[in-house]
Amino acid sequence: MSFQLFGLPVSRGVAIGRAVLIASSRVDVAHYFINEGQVEAEIGRMRSARDAVAQELSNLKRDLPADAPAELPALLDVHLLLLHDEALTGATKQWIIDRHYNAEWALSAQLEVLARQFDEMEDDYLRERKADLEQVVERLLRAMSRDAGASAVSFSPSPPPSASRDFGGEDPLVLVANDIAPADMLQFKRSVFTGFITDVGGKTSHTAIVARSLDIPAVVGAREASRIIRQDDWLIIDGDAGIVIVNPSPIVLEEYRFRQRQSELERARLSRLRHTPSVTLDGEKVELLANIELPGDAPAALEAGAVGVGLFRSEFLFMNREGELPGEDEQFEAYRSAVEAMGGLPVTIRTVDIGADKPLERMSVNELRHEHALNPALGLRAIRWSLSEPAMFRQQLRAILRASAYGKVRLLVPMVAHLNEARATLEALARAKQQLVEAAKPFNDIEVGAMVEVPAAALILPSLLRLFDFVSIGTNDLIQYTLAIDRADETVAHLYDPWHAAVLQLVAQSIAQARSAGKSVSVCGEMAGDPAFTELLLAMGLRSFSMHPSQISSVKQRILRTDARRWAGKLEQVLQSDDPQSACTDLHRMFAAAPTQPAPQISAAI
């Protein structure tokens, strides 16, 4: 039966594929693909776990006291029957053979299938046996993870062998989960999935941001998707509308395949702009920079036509490490790799921005677990955490400084809200420089910038500009804190509004104050990569945009078609409007009706 689910559209385009469910479990389960040569070993692991659990259950039954209720041995017998039932173990084996899932993933997948069958039973007694099945599977999972401990979710970069199915050809895969942690999204970047769906999240939650960076369709905040969708269902993700179609009819499938082909043609057309200079119709040069998470992202930034890195999110070097933070030398090698890969173009490295939707396994030396904070978004995060861990912070600062000997490096400080934080950061940087001088390790002087992410920073920006060389506006958090909206919470996602007049006024004010002080200013939040805001940001005076590489061509196309001077003349009209988005739409229509003649040197490009 075909049906639709609705969520938030966070990454445009169409994805079609088989559902791969990451089921919720009381036991953490590793999910990865195995190769052909590992199939028998995984089946052997499953058999060993089954034999171990069977022995446990037999021992429990044997050691029951004489006065134990009669129901207890009967219950253990039920568990033993379930353990050896081909519907569980035999089908799990087939997941391993056919889809090349590891044993834990295969077992979880089959539990999902059987649990749904139990839910559909009319007999109350039989329906309640689902709990017994879950207990048996939990025992099996614990048996498999007993030696090494339970693993976090991970994704193998190697795809499983595809088979010909109902709709023909190879089967692409779509990931369906309750949520995907930012650290796990690093694995997702190298995986085989062509799109993903999550139950929770907002348009600027980190899973959504990474989806846009991958330029793959995604829908978040789809509520019960991971419960309703079944393993191996055919799915269509409409990333433009935020719709998921489950088991589509052949006619609907063909319609979306056509849309897929159209999207691919549009991407190919836009890619031709990557080496075209970014200049507005009235001759204003605009700098298009890239946001990256890891050094390996730098080649993609160059390929997309970025003229530098406007945001290197260093916190991703700290994730998926089981609490062990990277040392100075490891960080230095990572930063140097990115700097060298950019071939002399500037690289702006943000100090570790841990917290809120990006917690570490170990937040401090006393193992403060950030997720236990009452409100992580308002807690010990970003520069606050760095200043609370001076040894770690100096290590990172020294590593960044050392990388500056290999190219143009800039340092960016996240979530600055107080002048004393700014002064403490600069003092820590001065100490790090002195330590490098004493150790005879080379470095260059670097520019230091502050992120404008909280309203307080925007309101005291003139004072901050006296301490910093540049500013970068992080619109994702600026919107969150201005509107008091948790951007990762789908229950309030409809209130997250980048078009809110207060947000636009803070952004415009920050850009104007930085330009007035003669300091460079960029926007590195999601607004920079959204073509809907390009003309408005240009009207505000912004001449430096930083975004995911996949977004550069779309934004460049808008820049090449924009007369920034004409838009600047209408800026106050938009900012004072009760509905800035509608005001911008009206301006688009007006300027389209009376277009400016493109400059000769760029008319061919657009």
XYZ file of C-alpha atoms in Angstrom:
606
model
C 0.000 0.000 0.000
C 1.300 3.444 -0.931
C 1.085 6.365 1.510
C 2.788 9.680 2.245
C 4.621 11.133 5.237
C 5.301 14.809 5.785
C 8.294 16.509 7.354
C 10.579 19.495 6.849
C 12.334 19.929 3.489
C 15.994 20.540 4.315
C 17.892 19.528 1.187
C 16.437 19.856 -2.279
C 16.040 17.240 -4.945
C 14.580 13.769 -5.314
C 15.914 10.501 -3.907
C 14.506 7.066 -4.741
C 15.634 3.892 -3.028
C 15.084 1.014 -0.635
C 14.595 1.828 3.058
C 17.466 0.984 5.380
C 16.114 1.266 8.913
C 18.319 2.088 11.865
C 16.035 0.817 14.601
C 16.014 2.201 18.131
C 17.217 -0.334 20.664
C 18.046 -0.546 24.330
C 21.384 -1.956 23.182
C 23.590 0.217 20.973
C 24.097 -1.576 17.677
C 26.830 -1.179 15.087
C 25.537 -0.843 11.534
C 27.978 -1.465 8.695
C 28.268 -3.363 5.444
C 30.545 -6.375 5.129
C 32.231 -7.736 2.022
C 31.611 -11.123 0.406
C 34.513 -12.738 2.221
C 33.091 -11.796 5.636
C 29.632 -13.320 5.162
C 30.428 -16.719 6.665
C 32.250 -15.129 9.602
C 29.225 -12.939 10.392
C 26.888 -15.931 10.192
C 29.298 -17.737 12.519
C 29.154 -14.822 14.977
C 25.384 -15.015 14.985
C 25.408 -18.792 15.552
C 27.911 -18.453 18.390
C 25.743 -15.820 20.041
C 22.662 -18.042 19.624
C 24.459 -21.000 21.201
C 25.706 -18.841 24.072
C 22.227 -17.471 24.782
C 20.709 -20.956 24.541
C 23.200 -22.129 27.151
C 22.367 -19.142 29.384
C 18.650 -19.858 29.177
C 19.156 -23.590 29.819
C 21.307 -22.814 32.859
C 18.685 -20.388 34.173
C 15.982 -23.032 33.812
C 18.146 -25.697 35.449
C 18.993 -23.460 38.422
C 15.434 -22.348 39.167
C 14.566 -22.941 42.835
C 12.036 -25.658 43.604
C 9.437 -23.117 44.729
C 9.695 -20.986 41.591
C 6.362 -20.159 39.922
C 5.430 -22.573 37.143
C 5.267 -19.656 34.709
C 9.026 -19.078 34.885
C 10.219 -22.323 33.264
C 7.416 -22.014 30.714
C 8.615 -18.490 29.886
C 12.192 -19.698 29.449
C 10.909 -22.431 27.132
C 9.180 -19.759 25.015
C 12.451 -17.814 24.800
C 14.310 -20.943 23.729
C 11.716 -21.639 21.044
C 11.994 -18.075 19.728
C 15.764 -18.310 19.785
C 15.773 -21.308 17.443
C 12.851 -20.181 15.285
C 13.821 -19.915 11.619
C 11.717 -16.736 11.363
C 14.367 -15.083 13.537
C 17.694 -16.789 12.952
C 17.091 -18.037 9.409
C 15.824 -14.687 8.172
C 18.671 -12.881 9.946
C 21.091 -15.088 8.026
C 19.419 -13.993 4.782
C 19.911 -10.300 5.630
C 23.627 -11.052 5.999
C 23.809 -13.004 2.739
C 21.558 -10.804 0.579
C 22.249 -7.302 1.881
C 25.677 -7.803 3.440
C 24.609 -6.322 6.782
C 26.782 -7.102 9.773
C 25.213 -9.600 12.194
C 23.910 -7.023 14.693
C 22.303 -4.923 11.972
C 20.760 -8.002 10.351
C 19.297 -9.113 13.685
C 17.876 -5.631 14.372
C 16.378 -5.513 10.872
C 14.631 -8.842 11.349
C 13.386 -7.810 14.787
C 11.770 -4.816 13.110
C 10.003 -7.092 10.599
C 8.765 -9.560 13.226
C 7.726 -6.860 15.695
C 5.380 -5.401 13.098
C 3.873 -8.842 12.496
C 3.200 -9.243 16.220
C 1.588 -5.786 16.335
C -0.864 -6.839 13.611
C -2.021 -9.986 15.427
C -5.604 -9.927 16.701
C -5.031 -12.281 19.645
C -3.927 -10.294 22.731
C -1.801 -13.125 24.108
C 0.128 -13.585 20.862
C 0.526 -9.821 20.422
C 2.116 -9.564 23.850
C 4.744 -12.131 22.898
C 6.549 -9.310 21.071
C 8.130 -8.390 24.403
C 9.589 -11.911 24.652
C 11.012 -11.596 21.167
C 12.619 -8.248 22.051
C 14.184 -9.764 25.173
C 15.637 -12.653 23.158
C 17.094 -10.300 20.566
C 18.539 -8.109 23.300
C 20.269 -11.147 24.772
C 21.689 -12.014 21.342
C 22.949 -8.473 20.787
C 24.569 -8.396 24.200
C 26.216 -11.730 23.519
C 27.689 -10.411 20.259
C 28.963 -7.223 21.864
C 30.124 -8.752 25.150
C 33.809 -8.922 24.304
C 34.290 -5.562 22.625
C 31.402 -3.632 24.179
C 28.540 -2.106 22.270
C 29.568 0.054 19.360
C 28.169 3.320 18.160
C 26.309 3.446 14.882
C 28.710 3.584 11.980
C 28.407 3.392 8.230
C 30.751 1.600 5.903
C 31.839 3.417 2.772
C 31.532 0.196 0.782
C 28.121 -0.492 -0.750
C 26.536 -3.918 -0.579
C 26.074 -5.877 -3.792
C 22.885 -4.708 -5.475
C 20.350 -7.063 -6.889
C 17.719 -6.645 -9.562
C 14.361 -5.885 -7.951
C 10.784 -5.128 -8.846
C 11.558 -1.823 -10.515
C 14.683 -3.104 -12.252
C 18.342 -2.097 -12.069
C 20.482 -1.576 -9.008
C 18.848 -0.564 -5.751
C 19.951 2.735 -4.219
C 19.503 2.974 -0.457
C 17.737 5.569 1.706
C 18.547 5.805 5.406
C 15.635 6.050 7.862
C 16.328 6.763 11.533
C 14.888 8.467 14.572
C 17.911 10.776 14.479
C 21.493 10.770 13.276
C 24.161 12.260 15.503
C 26.538 14.805 13.931
C 29.508 12.538 14.574
C 27.780 9.690 12.733
C 27.080 12.049 9.832
C 30.836 12.088 9.205
C 30.524 8.415 8.317
C 27.394 9.203 6.304
C 29.451 11.512 4.066
C 31.405 8.502 2.850
C 28.488 6.089 2.669
C 26.261 4.709 -0.052
C 22.978 6.347 0.966
C 21.314 8.623 -1.581
C 19.080 10.390 0.926
C 17.817 10.192 4.488
C 14.733 10.646 6.620
C 14.670 11.321 10.359
C 11.844 11.516 12.870
C 13.296 14.569 14.598
C 15.278 17.673 13.683
C 14.805 21.117 12.203
C 15.909 22.936 9.059
C 19.219 23.976 10.618
C 19.845 20.948 12.813
C 23.236 19.519 12.051
C 21.881 16.536 10.176
C 20.078 18.953 7.854
C 23.218 21.037 7.345
C 25.291 17.991 6.420
C 22.564 16.828 4.016
C 22.831 20.144 2.196
C 26.617 19.882 2.170
C 26.306 16.473 0.537
C 23.746 17.898 -1.890
C 21.443 14.930 -1.309
C 17.682 15.048 -0.639
C 16.556 14.815 2.959
C 13.447 15.213 5.082
C 13.688 15.691 8.850
C 11.044 16.039 11.544
C 8.925 13.320 9.923
C 7.806 12.179 13.392
C 6.895 8.479 13.153
C 8.763 7.680 9.927
C 11.128 5.144 11.490
C 8.163 3.324 13.049
C 5.868 3.326 10.033
C 8.347 2.633 7.238
C 9.344 -1.016 6.930
C 12.750 -2.417 6.158
C 13.289 -2.592 2.380
C 10.228 -0.483 1.461
C 10.600 1.539 -1.726
C 10.791 5.242 -0.874
C 10.699 8.550 -2.704
C 12.074 11.605 -0.913
C 10.787 14.892 -2.288
C 13.344 17.221 -0.741
C 11.654 20.314 -2.176
C 8.256 19.693 -0.582
C 9.283 17.704 2.516
C 7.261 14.682 1.417
C 8.139 10.997 1.699
C 6.186 8.589 -0.528
C 6.272 4.984 0.698
C 5.880 2.174 -1.870
C 4.897 4.468 -4.760
C 2.877 3.290 -7.736
C 4.791 2.807 -11.025
C 3.230 5.999 -12.438
C 4.331 8.128 -9.465
C 7.761 6.513 -9.521
C 8.266 7.390 -13.178
C 7.189 10.979 -12.580
C 9.827 11.368 -9.865
C 12.484 9.658 -11.963
C 11.830 12.357 -14.582
C 12.267 15.044 -11.909
C 15.532 13.404 -10.875
C 16.863 13.649 -14.415
C 15.835 17.306 -14.619
C 17.688 18.062 -11.360
C 20.832 16.381 -12.662
C 20.709 18.493 -15.833
C 20.311 21.669 -13.751
C 23.316 20.737 -11.587
C 25.396 20.117 -14.685
C 24.396 23.514 -16.078
C 25.277 25.318 -12.840
C 28.625 23.535 -12.584
C 29.762 25.440 -15.668
C 29.824 28.613 -13.539
C 32.431 27.321 -11.103
C 35.362 29.197 -12.688
C 33.370 32.328 -13.595
C 34.368 35.365 -11.472
C 31.679 36.243 -8.951
C 30.699 39.813 -9.873
C 27.320 41.549 -9.674
C 25.742 43.314 -12.660
C 26.951 46.659 -11.304
C 30.531 45.424 -10.992
C 30.740 44.508 -7.293
C 33.169 41.647 -6.639
C 31.860 39.020 -4.219
C 33.949 36.456 -2.368
C 32.483 32.938 -2.266
C 34.097 30.746 0.382
C 33.447 27.173 1.499
C 32.422 25.638 4.817
C 34.214 22.341 5.515
C 34.226 19.774 8.318
C 37.393 17.793 7.605
C 40.640 18.336 5.662
C 39.418 15.884 3.025
C 36.642 18.344 2.123
C 39.113 20.910 0.749
C 39.392 19.420 -2.792
C 35.606 19.592 -3.177
C 35.733 23.260 -2.175
C 38.286 24.001 -4.898
C 36.336 21.975 -7.442
C 33.214 24.021 -6.654
C 35.081 27.265 -7.334
C 35.545 28.472 -3.735
C 38.226 31.137 -3.303
C 39.048 29.964 0.200
C 37.623 28.302 3.299
C 35.428 30.632 5.323
C 34.689 28.086 8.038
C 36.636 24.967 9.002
C 34.546 23.333 11.731
C 37.365 21.916 13.843
C 35.029 20.157 16.298
C 34.627 17.244 13.901
C 38.237 16.296 14.624
C 37.122 15.777 18.223
C 34.185 13.450 17.523
C 33.867 9.659 17.276
C 36.937 9.225 19.487
C 35.382 7.553 22.549
C 36.365 10.499 24.732
C 40.021 10.742 23.649
C 40.684 14.278 22.437
C 43.120 14.827 19.553
C 46.563 16.017 20.582
C 48.424 19.045 19.258
C 50.390 17.162 16.612
C 47.329 15.335 15.285
C 45.415 18.598 14.993
C 48.382 20.327 13.373
C 48.596 17.652 10.672
C 44.869 18.010 9.953
C 45.004 21.798 9.724
C 48.174 21.742 7.650
C 46.590 19.237 5.269
C 43.634 21.562 4.660
C 45.853 24.626 4.290
C 48.155 22.922 1.789
C 45.196 21.500 -0.150
C 43.829 25.031 -0.643
C 47.064 26.031 -2.395
C 47.613 29.454 -0.821
C 43.931 30.441 -0.565
C 42.805 31.559 2.918
C 41.579 29.001 5.445
C 39.529 30.217 8.424
C 39.674 27.698 11.266
C 37.035 27.971 13.973
C 38.078 26.874 17.443
C 36.199 23.855 18.692
C 32.456 24.553 18.831
C 31.235 21.702 21.006
C 27.839 21.656 22.652
C 24.077 21.677 21.970
C 23.626 19.393 18.919
C 27.330 18.472 18.812
C 28.264 16.920 22.171
C 31.473 15.022 22.817
C 31.632 11.633 24.473
C 33.804 13.330 27.112
C 33.299 17.044 27.591
C 36.074 17.706 30.081
C 38.761 16.163 32.193
C 36.224 15.254 34.862
C 33.998 13.600 32.229
C 31.257 16.185 32.241
C 28.608 14.783 29.924
C 27.079 17.701 28.096
C 23.854 15.989 27.228
C 22.941 16.024 30.933
C 22.865 19.834 30.954
C 19.419 21.302 31.568
C 19.628 23.309 28.350
C 22.699 22.434 26.260
C 22.180 25.330 23.823
C 22.599 27.755 26.734
C 25.236 25.794 28.611
C 28.971 25.215 28.552
C 29.639 25.255 24.815
C 31.879 26.800 22.143
C 34.364 29.382 23.494
C 32.947 28.939 26.997
C 34.048 25.324 27.010
C 37.433 26.114 25.455
C 38.202 28.718 28.118
C 37.166 26.220 30.819
C 39.745 23.747 29.433
C 42.885 25.920 29.097
C 45.300 23.049 28.407
C 43.156 21.705 25.586
C 42.577 25.207 24.227
C 46.269 26.077 24.122
C 46.945 22.809 22.299
C 44.438 23.755 19.610
C 45.749 27.311 19.330
C 49.338 26.076 18.951
C 48.263 23.583 16.287
C 46.452 26.298 14.308
C 49.378 28.687 14.624
C 51.833 26.025 13.423
C 49.624 25.375 10.369
C 49.890 29.082 9.486
C 53.486 28.481 8.429
C 52.118 26.571 5.413
C 49.598 29.079 4.064
C 47.134 31.834 4.892
C 45.286 30.941 8.107
C 42.697 32.919 10.040
C 41.332 32.061 13.496
C 37.612 32.308 14.266
C 36.171 32.318 17.796
C 32.606 30.952 18.197
C 29.784 32.284 20.375
C 31.523 35.368 21.743
C 29.108 37.295 23.977
C 31.333 39.095 26.506
C 34.350 41.355 26.126
C 36.124 39.427 28.880
C 35.756 36.233 26.773
C 37.357 38.055 23.866
C 40.244 39.319 26.005
C 40.769 35.883 27.594
C 40.902 34.307 24.135
C 43.483 36.803 22.896
C 45.561 36.272 26.041
C 45.469 32.503 25.493
C 46.582 33.056 21.890
C 49.459 35.241 23.061
C 50.586 32.518 25.497
C 50.385 29.897 22.742
C 52.582 32.069 20.506
C 55.124 32.497 23.269
C 55.247 28.741 23.839
C 55.916 28.165 20.132
C 58.671 30.785 20.157
C 60.301 29.043 23.122
C 59.989 25.683 21.323
C 61.457 27.189 18.110
C 58.422 26.124 16.080
C 57.589 28.404 13.132
C 54.291 30.229 12.698
C 52.976 33.391 11.075
C 50.871 36.174 12.496
C 47.204 35.427 11.854
C 44.026 37.458 11.802
C 41.576 36.709 14.611
C 37.833 37.014 14.148
C 34.693 36.701 16.242
C 31.466 34.972 15.325
C 28.286 36.996 15.745
C 25.911 34.258 16.887
C 24.102 35.766 19.856
C 22.206 39.081 19.957
C 24.575 40.330 22.655
C 27.503 40.149 20.224
C 25.554 42.056 17.571
C 24.603 44.753 20.078
C 28.173 45.305 21.352
C 29.815 44.753 17.970
C 31.614 48.151 17.879
C 33.465 47.165 21.068
C 34.288 43.696 19.711
C 35.579 45.206 16.466
C 38.225 47.075 18.451
C 39.612 43.706 19.574
C 39.128 41.533 16.481
C 40.337 41.762 12.878
C 37.130 40.484 11.256
C 33.699 39.074 12.050
C 31.683 36.191 10.678
C 27.924 36.082 11.204
C 26.651 32.625 12.144
C 23.014 33.015 11.210
C 21.925 29.542 12.366
C 22.554 30.293 16.037
C 21.760 33.999 15.689
C 18.224 33.062 14.594
C 17.958 30.444 17.333
C 18.947 32.805 20.128
C 17.083 35.841 18.784
C 13.800 33.940 18.498
C 14.353 31.582 21.499
C 13.909 28.551 19.230
C 15.786 25.269 19.580
C 16.743 24.765 15.946
C 17.029 20.981 16.391
C 13.539 20.596 17.888
C 10.928 19.709 15.275
C 8.076 20.691 17.620
C 9.021 24.384 17.312
C 10.669 24.207 13.890
C 7.782 26.138 12.313
C 8.788 29.135 14.464
C 12.387 29.127 13.240
C 12.213 32.035 10.800
C 15.278 33.496 9.036
C 12.937 36.087 7.476
C 11.974 37.495 10.890
C 12.450 41.276 10.854
C 14.488 41.197 14.083
C 16.945 38.710 12.593
C 17.349 40.671 9.360
C 17.888 43.914 11.267
C 20.616 42.344 13.423
C 22.359 40.944 10.330
C 22.112 44.278 8.462
C 23.319 46.206 11.507
C 26.307 43.886 11.996
C 27.361 44.123 8.344
C 27.060 47.926 8.361
C 29.049 48.323 11.586
C 31.861 46.049 10.404
C 32.136 47.875 7.077
C 32.081 51.227 8.856
C 34.978 50.090 11.060
C 36.929 48.953 8.007
C 36.810 45.307 9.100
C 35.929 42.420 6.808
C 32.633 40.646 7.447
C 31.180 37.409 6.112
C 28.101 35.278 6.690
C 28.849 31.581 7.243
C 25.414 30.361 8.348
C 22.815 28.673 6.170
C 21.477 32.024 4.942
C 24.695 32.488 2.972
C 24.036 29.336 0.954
C 20.322 29.958 0.396
C 19.791 31.742 -2.949
C 16.558 33.238 -1.599
C 18.664 35.571 0.579
C 21.445 36.391 -1.885
C 20.078 39.698 -3.197
C 19.079 40.887 0.277
C 22.514 40.155 1.748
C 24.147 41.949 -1.172
C 21.858 44.925 -0.520
C 23.058 44.941 3.096
C 26.615 45.351 1.830
C 27.810 41.776 2.276
C 30.632 40.891 -0.101
C 31.841 37.638 1.483
C 29.630 34.533 1.625
C 30.720 31.195 3.107
C 28.701 28.053 2.427
C 28.899 24.356 1.649
C 30.672 23.755 -1.674
C 27.541 22.243 -3.227
C 25.705 25.566 -2.787
C 28.285 27.838 -4.433
C 27.100 27.569 -8.039
C 23.461 28.355 -7.194
C 24.424 31.418 -5.175
C 26.910 32.554 -7.822
C 24.179 32.439 -10.457
C 22.051 34.803 -8.333
C 25.002 37.149 -7.808
C 25.733 37.330 -11.541
C 22.111 38.336 -12.148
C 21.864 40.960 -9.376
C 22.303 44.717 -9.460
C 23.438 45.248 -5.880
C 23.045 49.038 -6.111
C 19.372 48.808 -7.090
C 18.670 46.353 -4.292
C 20.520 48.520 -1.737
C 18.174 51.369 -2.607
C 15.225 49.224 -1.479
C 16.848 47.737 1.640
C 15.012 49.874 4.192
C 11.733 49.075 2.489
C 12.369 45.364 3.154
C 13.691 45.805 6.702
C 10.734 47.956 7.743
C 8.180 45.651 6.143
C 5.808 43.557 8.239
C 6.537 40.706 5.809
C 10.158 40.949 4.554
C 9.882 37.766 2.512
C 6.899 39.066 0.537
C 8.638 42.417 0.120
C 11.642 40.644 -1.421
C 9.366 38.666 -3.730
C 7.744 41.905 -4.908
C 11.177 43.404 -5.607
C 12.130 40.360 -7.657
C 9.051 40.853 -9.805
C 9.688 44.561 -10.179
C 13.339 44.166 -11.174
C 12.489 41.287 -13.518
C 10.005 43.548 -15.307
C 12.677 46.235 -15.782
C 15.987 44.307 -15.882
C 19.399 45.930 -15.809
C 21.530 45.311 -18.879
C 24.252 42.790 -17.913
C 27.854 43.930 -18.115
C 29.403 42.610 -21.380
C 32.093 40.557 -19.646
C 29.618 38.531 -17.594
C 26.510 38.388 -19.797
C 27.750 35.190 -21.445
C 28.169 33.481 -18.068
C 24.550 33.956 -17.014
